[in-house]
Coordinates of C-alpha atoms in Angstrom, one line a residue:
X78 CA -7.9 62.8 -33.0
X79 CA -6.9 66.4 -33.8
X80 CA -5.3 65.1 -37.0
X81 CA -8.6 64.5 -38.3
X82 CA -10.9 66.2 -36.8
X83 CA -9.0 69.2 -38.1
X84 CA -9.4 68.2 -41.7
X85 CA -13.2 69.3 -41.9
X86 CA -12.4 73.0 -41.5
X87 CA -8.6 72.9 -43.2
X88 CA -11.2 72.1 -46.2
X89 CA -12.7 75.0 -46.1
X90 CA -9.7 76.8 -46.2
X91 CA -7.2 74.7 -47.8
X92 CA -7.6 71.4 -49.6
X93 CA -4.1 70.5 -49.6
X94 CA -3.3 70.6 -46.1
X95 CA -7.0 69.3 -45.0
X96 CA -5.8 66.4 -46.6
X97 CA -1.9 66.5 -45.3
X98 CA -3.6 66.7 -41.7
X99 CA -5.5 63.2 -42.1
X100 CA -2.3 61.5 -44.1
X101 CA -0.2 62.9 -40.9
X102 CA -2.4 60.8 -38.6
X103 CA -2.2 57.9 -40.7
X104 CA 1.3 57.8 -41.2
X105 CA 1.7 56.8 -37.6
X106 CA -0.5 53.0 -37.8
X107 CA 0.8 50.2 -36.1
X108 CA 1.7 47.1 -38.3
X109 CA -1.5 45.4 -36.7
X110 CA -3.6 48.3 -38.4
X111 CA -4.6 50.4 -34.9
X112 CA -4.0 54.5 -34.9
X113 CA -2.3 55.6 -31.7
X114 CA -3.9 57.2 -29.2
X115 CA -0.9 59.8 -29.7
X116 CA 2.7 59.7 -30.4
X117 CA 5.6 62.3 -29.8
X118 CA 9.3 62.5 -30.2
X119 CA 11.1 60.8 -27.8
X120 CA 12.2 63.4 -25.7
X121 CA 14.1 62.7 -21.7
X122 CA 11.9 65.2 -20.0
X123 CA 8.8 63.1 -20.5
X124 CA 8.5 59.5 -18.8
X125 CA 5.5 58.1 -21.6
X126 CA 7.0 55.9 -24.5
X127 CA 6.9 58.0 -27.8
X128 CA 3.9 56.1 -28.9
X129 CA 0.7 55.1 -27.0
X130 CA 1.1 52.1 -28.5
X131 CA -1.8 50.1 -26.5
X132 CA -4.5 52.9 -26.6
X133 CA -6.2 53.6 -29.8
X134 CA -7.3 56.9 -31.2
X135 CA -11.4 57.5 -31.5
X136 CA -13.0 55.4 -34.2
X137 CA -13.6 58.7 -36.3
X138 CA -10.8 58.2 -39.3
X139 CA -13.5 57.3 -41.8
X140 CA -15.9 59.7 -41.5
X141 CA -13.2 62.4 -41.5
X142 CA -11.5 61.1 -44.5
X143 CA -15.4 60.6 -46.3
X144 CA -16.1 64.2 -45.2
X145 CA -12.8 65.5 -46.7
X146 CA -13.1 64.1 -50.3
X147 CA -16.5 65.5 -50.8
X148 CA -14.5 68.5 -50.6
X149 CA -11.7 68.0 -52.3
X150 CA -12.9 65.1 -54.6
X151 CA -9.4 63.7 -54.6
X152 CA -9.6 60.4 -55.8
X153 CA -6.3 59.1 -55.9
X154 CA -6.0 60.7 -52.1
X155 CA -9.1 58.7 -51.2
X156 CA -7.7 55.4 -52.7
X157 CA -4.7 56.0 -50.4
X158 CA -6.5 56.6 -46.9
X159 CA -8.8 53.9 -47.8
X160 CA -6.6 51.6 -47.4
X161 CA -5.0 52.5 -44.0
X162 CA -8.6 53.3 -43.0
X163 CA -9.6 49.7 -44.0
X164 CA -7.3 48.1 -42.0
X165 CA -7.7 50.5 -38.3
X166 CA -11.3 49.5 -39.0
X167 CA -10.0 46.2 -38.5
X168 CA -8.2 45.8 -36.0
X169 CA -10.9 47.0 -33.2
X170 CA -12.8 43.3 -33.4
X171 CA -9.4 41.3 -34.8
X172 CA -7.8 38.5 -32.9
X173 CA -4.9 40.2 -30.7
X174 CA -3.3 36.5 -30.7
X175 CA -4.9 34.9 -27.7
X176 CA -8.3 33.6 -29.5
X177 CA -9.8 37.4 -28.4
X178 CA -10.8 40.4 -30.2
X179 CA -9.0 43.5 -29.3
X180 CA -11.8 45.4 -27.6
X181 CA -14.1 42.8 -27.3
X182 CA -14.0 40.6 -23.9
X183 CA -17.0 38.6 -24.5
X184 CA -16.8 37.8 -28.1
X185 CA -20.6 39.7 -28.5
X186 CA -18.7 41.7 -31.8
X187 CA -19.7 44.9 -30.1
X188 CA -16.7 47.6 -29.2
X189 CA -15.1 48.3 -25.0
X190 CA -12.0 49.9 -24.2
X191 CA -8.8 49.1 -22.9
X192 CA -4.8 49.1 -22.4
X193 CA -3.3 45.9 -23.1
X194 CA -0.6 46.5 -25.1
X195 CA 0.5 49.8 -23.3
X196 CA 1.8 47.0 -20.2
X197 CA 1.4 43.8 -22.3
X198 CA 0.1 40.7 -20.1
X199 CA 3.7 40.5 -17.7
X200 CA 3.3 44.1 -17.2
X201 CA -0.3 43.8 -16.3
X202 CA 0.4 41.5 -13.8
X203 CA 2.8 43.6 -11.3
X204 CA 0.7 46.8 -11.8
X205 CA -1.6 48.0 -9.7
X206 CA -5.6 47.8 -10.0
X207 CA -5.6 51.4 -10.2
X208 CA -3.3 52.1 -12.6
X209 CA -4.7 49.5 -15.1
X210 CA -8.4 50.6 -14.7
X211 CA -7.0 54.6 -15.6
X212 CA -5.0 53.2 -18.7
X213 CA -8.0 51.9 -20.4
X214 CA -9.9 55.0 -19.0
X215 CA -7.9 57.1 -20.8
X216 CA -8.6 55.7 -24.3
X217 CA -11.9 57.4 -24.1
X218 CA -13.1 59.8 -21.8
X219 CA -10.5 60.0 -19.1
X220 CA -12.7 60.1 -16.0
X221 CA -16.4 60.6 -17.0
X222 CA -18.9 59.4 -14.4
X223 CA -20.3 56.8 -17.1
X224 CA -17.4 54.3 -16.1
X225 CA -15.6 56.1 -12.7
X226 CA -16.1 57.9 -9.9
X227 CA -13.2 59.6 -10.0
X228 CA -12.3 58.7 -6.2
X229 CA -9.3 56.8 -7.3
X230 CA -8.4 58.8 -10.4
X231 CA -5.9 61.2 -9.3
X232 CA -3.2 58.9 -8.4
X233 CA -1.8 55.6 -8.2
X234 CA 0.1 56.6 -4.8
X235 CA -0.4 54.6 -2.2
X236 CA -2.5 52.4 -3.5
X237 CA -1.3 49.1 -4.7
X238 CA -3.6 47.1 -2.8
X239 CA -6.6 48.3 -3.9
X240 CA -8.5 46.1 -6.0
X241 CA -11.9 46.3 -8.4
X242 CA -13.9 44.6 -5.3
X243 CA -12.9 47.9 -3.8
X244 CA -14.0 50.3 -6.2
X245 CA -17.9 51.3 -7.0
X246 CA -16.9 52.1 -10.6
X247 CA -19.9 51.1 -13.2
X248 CA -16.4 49.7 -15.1
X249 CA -14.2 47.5 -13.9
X250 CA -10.4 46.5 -15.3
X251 CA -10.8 42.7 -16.0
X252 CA -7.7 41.1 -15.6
X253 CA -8.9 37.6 -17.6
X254 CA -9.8 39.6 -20.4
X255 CA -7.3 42.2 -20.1
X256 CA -10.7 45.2 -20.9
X257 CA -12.6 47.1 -18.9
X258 CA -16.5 45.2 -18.2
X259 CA -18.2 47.7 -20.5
X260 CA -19.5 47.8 -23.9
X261 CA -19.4 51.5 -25.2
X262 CA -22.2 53.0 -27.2
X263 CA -20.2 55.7 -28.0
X264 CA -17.8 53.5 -29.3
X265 CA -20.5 51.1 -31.3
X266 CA -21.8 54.2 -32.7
X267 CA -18.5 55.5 -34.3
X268 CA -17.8 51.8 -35.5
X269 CA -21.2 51.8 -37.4
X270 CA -20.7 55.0 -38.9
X271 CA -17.0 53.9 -40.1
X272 CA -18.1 51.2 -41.8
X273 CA -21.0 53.4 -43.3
X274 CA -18.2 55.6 -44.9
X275 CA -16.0 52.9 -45.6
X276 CA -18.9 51.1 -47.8
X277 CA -19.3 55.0 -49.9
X278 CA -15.4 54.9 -50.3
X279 CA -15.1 51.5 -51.9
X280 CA -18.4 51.9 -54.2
X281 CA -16.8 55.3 -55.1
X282 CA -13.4 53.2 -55.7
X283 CA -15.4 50.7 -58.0
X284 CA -14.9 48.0 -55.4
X285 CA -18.4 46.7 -55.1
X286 CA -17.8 43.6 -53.0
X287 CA -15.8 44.9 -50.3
X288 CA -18.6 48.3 -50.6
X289 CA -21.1 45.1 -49.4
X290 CA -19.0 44.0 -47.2
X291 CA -18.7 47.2 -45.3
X292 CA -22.5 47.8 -45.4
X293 CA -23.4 44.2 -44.0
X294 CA -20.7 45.4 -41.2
X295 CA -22.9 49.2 -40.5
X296 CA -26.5 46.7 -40.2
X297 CA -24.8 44.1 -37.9
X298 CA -23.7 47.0 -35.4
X299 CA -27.1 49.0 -35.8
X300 CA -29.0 45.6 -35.0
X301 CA -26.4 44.6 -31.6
X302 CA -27.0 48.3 -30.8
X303 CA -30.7 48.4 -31.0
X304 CA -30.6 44.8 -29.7
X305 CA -28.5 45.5 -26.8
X306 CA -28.1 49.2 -25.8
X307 CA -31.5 50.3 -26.2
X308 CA -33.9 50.7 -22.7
X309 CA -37.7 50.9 -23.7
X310 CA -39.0 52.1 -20.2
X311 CA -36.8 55.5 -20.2
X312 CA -36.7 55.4 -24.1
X313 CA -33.2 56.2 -24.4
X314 CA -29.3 53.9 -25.4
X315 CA -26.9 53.2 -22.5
X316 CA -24.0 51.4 -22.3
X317 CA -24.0 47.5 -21.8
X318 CA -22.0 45.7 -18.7
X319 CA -20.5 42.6 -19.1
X320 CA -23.4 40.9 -17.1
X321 CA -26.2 42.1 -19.6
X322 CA -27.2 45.0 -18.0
X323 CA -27.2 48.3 -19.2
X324 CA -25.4 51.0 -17.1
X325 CA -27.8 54.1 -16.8
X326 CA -25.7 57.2 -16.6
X327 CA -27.1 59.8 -19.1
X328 CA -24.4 61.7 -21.3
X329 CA -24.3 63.0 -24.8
X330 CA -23.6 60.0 -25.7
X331 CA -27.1 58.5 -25.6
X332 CA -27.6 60.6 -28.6
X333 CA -24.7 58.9 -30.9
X334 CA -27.1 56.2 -32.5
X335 CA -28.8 59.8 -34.0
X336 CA -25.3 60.7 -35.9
X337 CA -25.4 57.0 -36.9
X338 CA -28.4 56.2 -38.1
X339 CA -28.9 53.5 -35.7
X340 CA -32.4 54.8 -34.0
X341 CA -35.5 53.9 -36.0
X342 CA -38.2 57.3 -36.5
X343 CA -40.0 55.9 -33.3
X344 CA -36.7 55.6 -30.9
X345 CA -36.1 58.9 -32.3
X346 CA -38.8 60.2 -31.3
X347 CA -38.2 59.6 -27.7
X348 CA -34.8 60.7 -27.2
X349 CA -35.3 63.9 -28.2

C-alpha cells in the first residue's frame, strides 16, 4: 500500500517519481488482475513465498492514481494505470473458478476478506483453524478487535485442535467458503470510491460507456452499504456478519462512508 499511498506527497515534490511509485506497485498484478498484499526477493533467510499471492493489497489504487494525475495531468500515464487499475477493481467480486466471488461468501456483491490462494483449498484443509483465521486477518487489519480478540493471535503453537466453535471472534474462518463471516465496511467503502475514480478516469479517457459503467458500480455499493451496514438506533455503519447482523465494534472505520460519499446529509449528521 506504501506504493501508492506514497504517490500523493512524491507529487508535491516530484512528478516523475510520484508516478514511478504507483507504476512500481502495478507492475507486480497477478494474471487474474489482484495487487499483492506485498512481494520481496526471494531471499533463504525468510520462510514467506516472494509474493503474497492470496492476500490482496487495500482497495486504494484508484484513488491514488486519480489523485496523482490531477497533479501531474499525465495523460498517457493515466491511460496506462487505468488499465491495470480496471482489472484489480475486478477481480475483488470475479469468479475465482468455483461459481464464487473472490471476497464475496454469500454472493450479496458486497466486499470480506480472506486467504485462499495463499494455501489453496488442499492446503486449507491440513492447516490449522488458527492459522487460517490469521491469514485472512492479515489482509486487513492484522488483529483489530472488530474481527479478533486477539487471544489466539500470537501463535499457531500448540494449537491444531482448536476450532471456530472455540473462539469468540466477531469473524470466523469459513472453511465452505474459504472467507472470513464478515462483510467489511471499510472495504465497501474503498470499493465505492474506486469505482468513483475509475468512472473520472474513463470520462477523462473519452470512454463514456465504461465511465457509466463504473458510476452504476459506485450507486450499487452506496445503496448495499446504506442498505445493509447502516444502524438507525446508534446512528452510525458497522460491519455486516454473514447471518445479517451487524457487528457493533466502533472504529474509524464507521466514518469511511464520509470519504465516500455514501452517507446522505441526514446520516451525516449523526455520525459526527
Amino acid at each position: 500500500m506504501g506504493h501508492f499511498f506514497s504517490s500523493l506527497s512524491a507529487c508535491w515534490v516530484d512528478d516523475e517519481l510520484a508516478k514511478e511509485n504507483i507504476l512500481g506497485g502495478l507492475d507486480v498484478q497477478l494474471p487474474d488482475g489482484r495487487i499483492p498484499l506485498y512481494t520481496h526477493q526471494a531471499l533463504t533467510h525468510r520462510a514467506e513465498a516472494p509474493i503474497t499471492a492470496g492476500r490482496s493489497q487495500h482497495i486504494v489504487q484508484g484513488y491514488t492514481v486519480w489523485q496523482t494525475y490531477l497533479r501531474t495531468r499525465d495523460k498517457a500515464w493515466l491511460a496506462q494505470c487505468y488499465e491495470k487499475v480496471k482489472r484489480a477493481h475486478a477481480w475483488w467480486l470475479s469468479d475465482r473458478g468455483d461459481g464464487q466471488a473472490y471476497r464475496d461468501g454469500l454472493g450479496k456483491g458486497m466486499i470480506g476478506f480472506d486467504p485462499e490462494c495463499e494455501m489453496g483449498v488442499l492446503g486449507a484443509r491440513v492447516q490449522p483453524y488458527v492459522a487460517k483465521a490469521q491469514n485472512a486477518y492479515f489482509e486487513t487489519y492484522d488483529d483489530s478487535p472488530q474481527w479478533t480478540n486477539g487471544v489466539f493471535f500470537k501463535t499457531v503453537r500448540g494449537m491444531n485442535n482448536i476450532t471456530e466453535n472455540d473462539v469468540t471472534d466477531m469473524a470466523k474462518y469459513l472453511d465452505k467458503t474459504h472467507t472470513a463471516n464478515l462483510y467489511l465496511l471499510e472495504r465497501c467503502c474503498l470499493y465505492a470510491v474506486q469505482a468513483e475514480c475509475l468512472a473520472k478516469m474513463a470520462r477523462e479517457l473519452d470512454r463514456p460507456d465504461e465511465a457509466a459503467a463504473f458510476s452504476a458500480d459506485y450507486e450499487r455499493m452506496k445503496r448495499l452499504v446504506n442498505e445493509n451496514m447502516w444502524d438507525e438506533e446508534d446512528g452510525c455503519y458497522y460491519n455486516l456478519h454473514f447471518d445479517g447482523k451487524l457487528r457493533k465494534v466502533k472504529s474509524p472505520d464507521c466514518f469511511m462512508p464520509l470519504m465516500a460519499g455514501i452517507a446522505s446529509p441526514e446520516r451525516t449528521d449523526q455520525l459526527m
